Short mmCIF file of C-alpha atoms in Angstrom, two decimals:
data_model
loop_
_atom_site.label_atom_id
_atom_site.label_comp_id
_atom_site.label_asym_id
_atom_site.label_seq_id
_atom_site.Cartn_x
_atom_site.Cartn_y
_atom_site.Cartn_z
CA MET A 1 34.73 95.39 -51.85
CA THR A 2 32.68 93.06 -49.68
CA VAL A 3 33.60 90.21 -47.38
CA THR A 4 31.42 87.09 -47.12
CA ILE A 5 31.14 84.98 -43.98
CA GLU A 6 28.93 81.95 -43.55
CA ASN A 7 28.09 78.91 -41.47
CA ASP A 8 25.64 76.04 -41.91
CA GLN A 9 22.60 78.27 -41.40
CA LEU A 10 23.48 81.82 -42.44
CA LYS A 11 25.43 83.82 -44.99
CA ALA A 12 26.39 87.46 -44.39
CA GLN A 13 28.12 90.10 -46.48
CA ILE A 14 29.94 93.14 -45.09
CA ALA A 15 31.37 96.03 -47.09
CA LEU A 16 34.75 97.59 -46.34
CA HIS A 17 33.08 100.96 -46.88
CA GLY A 18 31.64 101.80 -43.50
CA ALA A 19 32.20 98.20 -42.33
CA GLU A 20 28.49 97.98 -43.14
CA LEU A 21 26.47 94.79 -43.00
CA GLN A 22 24.82 94.45 -46.41
CA SER A 23 23.15 91.07 -46.36
CA LEU A 24 22.02 88.36 -43.97
CA ILE A 25 20.45 85.37 -45.70
CA SER A 26 19.11 82.23 -44.09
CA LYS A 27 20.25 79.06 -45.84
CA THR A 28 17.30 77.29 -44.23
CA ASN A 29 14.47 79.35 -45.70
CA GLY A 30 16.26 81.48 -48.33
CA LEU A 31 15.03 84.76 -46.84
CA GLU A 32 17.06 87.98 -46.96
CA TYR A 33 16.58 89.80 -43.67
CA ILE A 34 18.59 92.98 -44.32
CA TRP A 35 17.14 95.88 -46.32
CA GLN A 36 18.80 96.06 -49.74
CA ALA A 37 19.30 99.83 -49.87
CA ASP A 38 16.93 100.80 -52.66
CA PRO A 39 17.73 104.54 -52.99
CA LYS A 40 14.07 105.22 -53.79
CA TYR A 41 13.49 104.77 -50.06
CA TRP A 42 16.87 104.79 -48.25
CA GLY A 43 20.25 103.94 -49.72
CA LYS A 44 21.79 102.29 -46.66
CA HIS A 45 21.70 98.80 -45.14
CA ALA A 46 23.06 98.97 -41.59
CA PRO A 47 25.43 101.91 -41.06
CA VAL A 48 27.70 102.21 -38.04
CA LEU A 49 27.09 105.41 -36.07
CA PHE A 50 30.35 106.89 -34.73
CA PRO A 51 31.60 109.12 -33.13
CA ILE A 52 28.13 110.57 -32.52
CA VAL A 53 24.60 109.20 -32.65
CA GLY A 54 21.83 111.40 -34.03
CA ALA A 55 22.10 115.10 -34.78
CA LEU A 56 24.04 117.87 -33.08
CA LYS A 57 22.51 121.32 -32.80
CA GLU A 58 23.70 123.21 -35.88
CA ASP A 59 25.83 120.12 -36.64
CA SER A 60 28.47 121.38 -34.24
CA TYR A 61 29.88 120.90 -30.74
CA ARG A 62 32.51 122.49 -28.53
CA TYR A 63 35.44 120.83 -26.86
CA LYS A 64 38.17 122.70 -24.97
CA ASP A 65 36.90 126.07 -26.25
CA LYS A 66 37.07 124.98 -29.89
CA THR A 67 34.09 124.39 -32.16
CA TYR A 68 33.93 121.35 -34.44
CA GLN A 69 31.49 120.34 -37.16
CA LEU A 70 30.05 116.84 -37.41
CA PRO A 71 27.14 115.64 -39.55
CA LYS A 72 24.31 113.53 -38.18
CA HIS A 73 25.54 110.08 -37.04
CA GLY A 74 29.21 111.00 -37.53
CA PHE A 75 31.72 109.93 -40.17
CA ALA A 76 32.47 106.21 -39.75
CA ARG A 77 29.64 105.12 -42.03
CA ASN A 78 31.21 107.07 -44.90
CA MET A 79 34.81 105.90 -44.47
CA ASP A 80 36.68 102.88 -45.75
CA PHE A 81 37.73 100.41 -43.07
CA GLU A 82 40.59 97.95 -43.36
CA LEU A 83 40.00 94.23 -43.16
CA LEU A 84 41.72 93.16 -39.95
CA GLU A 85 40.86 89.46 -39.87
CA GLU A 86 38.74 87.04 -41.86
CA THR A 87 37.81 83.45 -41.04
CA GLY A 88 35.02 81.33 -42.45
CA ASP A 89 32.32 82.55 -40.10
CA ALA A 90 33.74 85.84 -38.77
CA ALA A 91 35.44 89.03 -39.94
CA SER A 92 36.88 92.11 -38.23
CA PHE A 93 37.33 95.61 -39.64
CA VAL A 94 39.33 98.54 -38.27
CA LEU A 95 39.23 102.31 -38.61
CA THR A 96 41.97 104.45 -37.07
CA ALA A 97 42.07 108.20 -36.54
CA THR A 98 43.57 110.27 -39.34
CA ALA A 99 44.30 113.94 -39.91
CA GLU A 100 40.90 114.09 -41.63
CA THR A 101 39.01 112.69 -38.63
CA LYS A 102 40.96 114.78 -36.12
CA ALA A 103 39.85 117.94 -37.93
CA VAL A 104 36.28 117.18 -36.82
CA PHE A 105 36.86 114.84 -33.85
CA PRO A 106 40.09 115.66 -31.99
CA PHE A 107 40.77 112.25 -30.49
CA ASP A 108 43.23 109.50 -31.33
CA PHE A 109 41.09 106.35 -31.60
CA GLU A 110 40.92 102.88 -33.05
CA LEU A 111 37.50 101.41 -33.87
CA ILE A 112 37.19 97.67 -34.49
CA ILE A 113 33.93 96.15 -35.72
CA ARG A 114 33.63 92.39 -35.67
CA TYR A 115 30.90 90.24 -37.21
CA GLU A 116 30.51 86.65 -35.94
CA LEU A 117 28.04 84.03 -37.12
CA GLY A 118 26.85 81.40 -34.68
CA GLY A 119 23.89 79.09 -35.20
CA ASP A 120 20.90 81.16 -36.33
CA GLY A 121 22.42 84.49 -35.34
CA LEU A 122 24.94 87.20 -36.13
CA THR A 123 26.75 89.07 -33.37
CA VAL A 124 28.07 92.58 -34.07
CA LYS A 125 30.84 93.69 -31.72
CA TYR A 126 32.15 97.24 -31.29
CA GLU A 127 35.49 98.01 -29.66
CA VAL A 128 36.75 101.57 -29.26
CA GLU A 129 40.28 102.16 -28.00
CA ASN A 130 41.56 105.52 -26.78
CA LEU A 131 45.12 105.71 -28.13
CA ASP A 132 45.91 108.91 -26.26
CA GLU A 133 46.59 109.74 -22.62
CA GLU A 134 43.70 112.21 -22.33
CA GLU A 135 40.04 111.31 -21.88
CA MET A 136 37.98 110.67 -24.98
CA PHE A 137 34.28 111.45 -25.42
CA PHE A 138 32.22 109.64 -28.05
CA SER A 139 29.03 107.80 -28.94
CA ILE A 140 28.49 104.65 -30.99
CA GLY A 141 25.47 102.76 -32.25
CA GLY A 142 23.98 100.42 -34.81
CA HIS A 143 21.41 101.20 -37.50
CA PRO A 144 20.44 97.85 -39.09
CA ALA A 145 17.43 97.91 -41.39
CA PHE A 146 15.23 94.82 -41.76
CA ASN A 147 12.92 93.93 -44.60
CA VAL A 148 9.24 94.33 -43.72
CA PRO A 149 7.51 92.33 -44.99
CA LEU A 150 10.03 89.50 -44.79
CA GLU A 151 8.25 87.47 -47.43
CA GLU A 152 5.95 87.91 -50.41
CA GLY A 153 2.22 88.00 -49.84
CA LEU A 154 2.36 89.97 -46.59
CA SER A 155 2.22 93.71 -45.94
CA PHE A 156 4.00 96.11 -43.61
CA GLU A 157 0.90 96.29 -41.42
CA ASP A 158 0.86 92.50 -40.96
CA TYR A 159 3.84 92.88 -38.59
CA TYR A 160 4.29 94.03 -35.01
CA LEU A 161 7.13 94.76 -32.59
CA ALA A 162 7.52 92.49 -29.56
CA PHE A 163 9.69 93.65 -26.65
CA SER A 164 11.45 91.55 -24.03
CA PRO A 165 11.26 91.93 -21.15
CA ARG A 166 7.62 92.97 -21.48
CA LYS A 167 7.68 96.16 -19.48
CA SER A 168 7.15 99.86 -20.07
CA ARG A 169 10.17 101.89 -21.16
CA LEU A 170 10.71 105.63 -21.07
CA SER A 171 9.94 107.17 -24.46
CA LEU A 172 12.06 110.15 -25.59
CA PRO A 173 10.23 112.12 -28.30
CA LEU A 174 12.01 114.09 -30.98
CA ASP A 175 11.29 117.77 -31.56
CA GLY A 176 12.67 118.12 -35.06
CA ASN A 177 16.12 116.52 -34.87
CA TYR A 178 16.51 116.87 -31.11
CA ILE A 179 15.30 115.09 -27.99
CA ASN A 180 12.66 116.94 -25.98
CA LEU A 181 13.17 115.68 -22.43
CA GLU A 182 10.20 117.69 -21.14
CA GLN A 183 7.87 115.56 -23.27
CA ARG A 184 9.17 112.13 -22.23
CA THR A 185 6.52 109.60 -21.28
CA LEU A 186 6.20 105.90 -20.51
CA GLY A 187 5.98 103.98 -23.75
CA GLN A 188 3.72 100.95 -24.06
CA THR A 189 6.47 98.42 -24.66
CA ASN A 190 4.78 96.09 -22.17
CA THR A 191 2.63 94.90 -25.06
CA ASN A 192 3.07 94.26 -28.78
CA LEU A 193 3.20 97.38 -30.96
CA ALA A 194 1.48 97.08 -34.32
CA LEU A 195 3.67 98.40 -37.12
CA THR A 196 2.17 101.28 -39.06
CA HIS A 197 3.86 103.93 -41.15
CA ASP A 198 2.14 106.65 -39.13
CA MET A 199 4.04 105.69 -35.98
CA PHE A 200 7.11 107.33 -37.59
CA LYS A 201 5.45 110.64 -38.45
CA ASN A 202 7.70 112.38 -35.90
CA ASP A 203 10.79 110.47 -37.10
CA ALA A 204 12.33 107.73 -34.94
CA VAL A 205 10.59 106.27 -31.91
CA ILE A 206 13.18 106.27 -29.12
CA PHE A 207 13.25 104.45 -25.80
CA GLU A 208 15.59 104.33 -22.84
CA THR A 209 16.73 100.76 -22.22
CA LYS A 210 18.52 99.11 -19.31
CA GLY A 211 20.01 95.66 -18.89
CA LEU A 212 19.15 92.92 -21.38
CA ASN A 213 16.67 93.85 -24.12
CA ALA A 214 15.30 92.09 -27.20
CA ILE A 215 13.06 93.54 -29.90
CA SER A 216 11.45 91.29 -32.51
CA ILE A 217 9.70 91.96 -35.80
CA CYS A 218 6.96 89.32 -36.06
CA SER A 219 3.72 88.51 -37.83
CA GLU A 220 0.83 86.27 -36.83
CA LYS A 221 0.64 85.32 -40.51
CA SER A 222 4.17 83.95 -40.76
CA PRO A 223 6.58 81.74 -38.79
CA HIS A 224 9.47 83.96 -39.85
CA SER A 225 10.79 86.78 -37.69
CA VAL A 226 13.95 88.68 -36.79
CA THR A 227 15.13 89.69 -33.31
CA LEU A 228 17.74 92.21 -32.23
CA SER A 229 19.07 91.79 -28.69
CA TYR A 230 21.66 93.60 -26.62
CA LYS A 231 22.74 94.30 -23.07
CA ASP A 232 23.51 97.63 -21.42
CA MET A 233 23.08 99.89 -24.44
CA PRO A 234 21.08 102.76 -22.92
CA TYR A 235 18.92 103.76 -25.90
CA VAL A 236 17.18 102.23 -28.88
CA GLY A 237 15.71 103.97 -31.90
CA ILE A 238 13.09 102.40 -34.16
CA TRP A 239 12.72 104.07 -37.53
CA SER A 240 11.25 103.90 -40.99
CA PRO A 241 10.99 106.86 -43.40
CA TYR A 242 7.84 108.96 -43.33
CA PRO A 243 5.67 109.88 -45.22
CA THR A 244 7.24 107.53 -47.78
CA GLU A 245 5.81 104.08 -47.11
CA SER A 246 9.07 102.17 -47.03
CA PRO A 247 9.27 98.35 -46.81
CA PHE A 248 11.76 98.18 -43.94
CA VAL A 249 12.19 99.01 -40.27
CA CYS A 250 15.43 99.88 -38.45
CA ILE A 251 16.09 98.73 -34.89
CA GLU A 252 18.99 100.83 -33.64
CA PRO A 253 20.77 100.09 -30.34
CA TRP A 254 22.76 103.12 -29.19
CA CYS A 255 25.42 104.13 -26.70
CA GLY A 256 24.61 107.78 -27.28
CA ILE A 257 21.74 109.90 -28.53
CA ALA A 258 20.89 113.12 -30.41
CA ASP A 259 21.30 116.48 -28.75
CA THR A 260 18.48 117.61 -26.51
CA THR A 261 16.53 120.76 -27.33
CA ASP A 262 18.32 122.52 -24.47
CA ALA A 263 21.81 121.13 -25.18
CA THR A 264 24.69 123.50 -24.40
CA GLY A 265 26.82 122.27 -27.29
CA GLU A 266 29.62 121.22 -24.93
CA LEU A 267 30.67 117.68 -25.82
CA VAL A 268 31.42 116.68 -22.23
CA GLU A 269 27.87 117.71 -21.20
CA LYS A 270 26.09 115.91 -24.03
CA LEU A 271 23.31 113.50 -23.02
CA GLY A 272 24.46 109.88 -23.35
CA ILE A 273 28.09 110.69 -24.14
CA GLN A 274 30.58 107.91 -23.39
CA GLN A 275 33.75 108.79 -21.49
CA LEU A 276 36.88 106.70 -22.03
CA ALA A 277 40.09 107.17 -20.03
CA GLY A 278 43.47 107.34 -21.72
CA ARG A 279 44.74 104.04 -23.18
CA GLU A 280 41.49 102.31 -22.21
CA LYS A 281 39.05 100.28 -24.32
CA PHE A 282 35.26 100.35 -24.57
CA ALA A 283 33.33 97.32 -25.82
CA THR A 284 29.69 96.59 -26.55
CA LYS A 285 27.71 94.35 -28.88
CA TYR A 286 24.31 93.38 -30.23
CA ALA A 287 22.98 90.22 -31.86
CA ILE A 288 20.57 89.51 -34.70
CA THR A 289 18.75 86.18 -34.68
CA VAL A 290 16.40 84.98 -37.39
CA LYS A 291 13.67 82.44 -37.91
#
């Protein structure tokens, strides 16, 4: 089942399964901005990453002397959410801890994902509530995939990434599935980055981010573009499958990150892990704007 929200400029569709954004169409120009999940390349649109982002070493972690198994990016993207609220231009979805989730993630949580249309943009809001008295440790992130090219007659290589503010950001390279902190360098996000398939030969390109950030997919050959912006999400991953030459790019804002190559496996020591006190709430958001 999918839920449709719309305003004068945009129409979006969200599935109950994974509370996943499946479509974002401009009523002004008729363009579909979200990747349509062709399984030949990648059968997802914009999965929600929770309660971890990226891969754990051996797909496992330890908490209070017990070992748990979790697949890459966690379980939320593969679970059915409940529709919490629906209005004409907004909808909220909720996922609550179950015996199934507690077997792999021993925390009592409620996750609410809200989609709101406004003008030429869509805001995606995440709220995590700790329903228990004890501290909770988790990560959360977005994984929206955008069509590249956005329109017929252009190619993948006709596009580039534009970063705002235009400054260098720390690049965190992957060694296999894990972050190699010893190899981190300053990435050249102070200038436009031409999109090529080869830039993803080592999987996602990952940067540390602070404060307000915006990343746009643009082309000098077209007036149409898409921008993802957020504030105070400490990492972003940019990804497209390799060596398959896939016609989309993901821009992924994260509050969390994959294990490092030297990770201990202890959840409380994990790089980027979020810590939430008992009965407290965590909230973050990102926005997608289109031209």
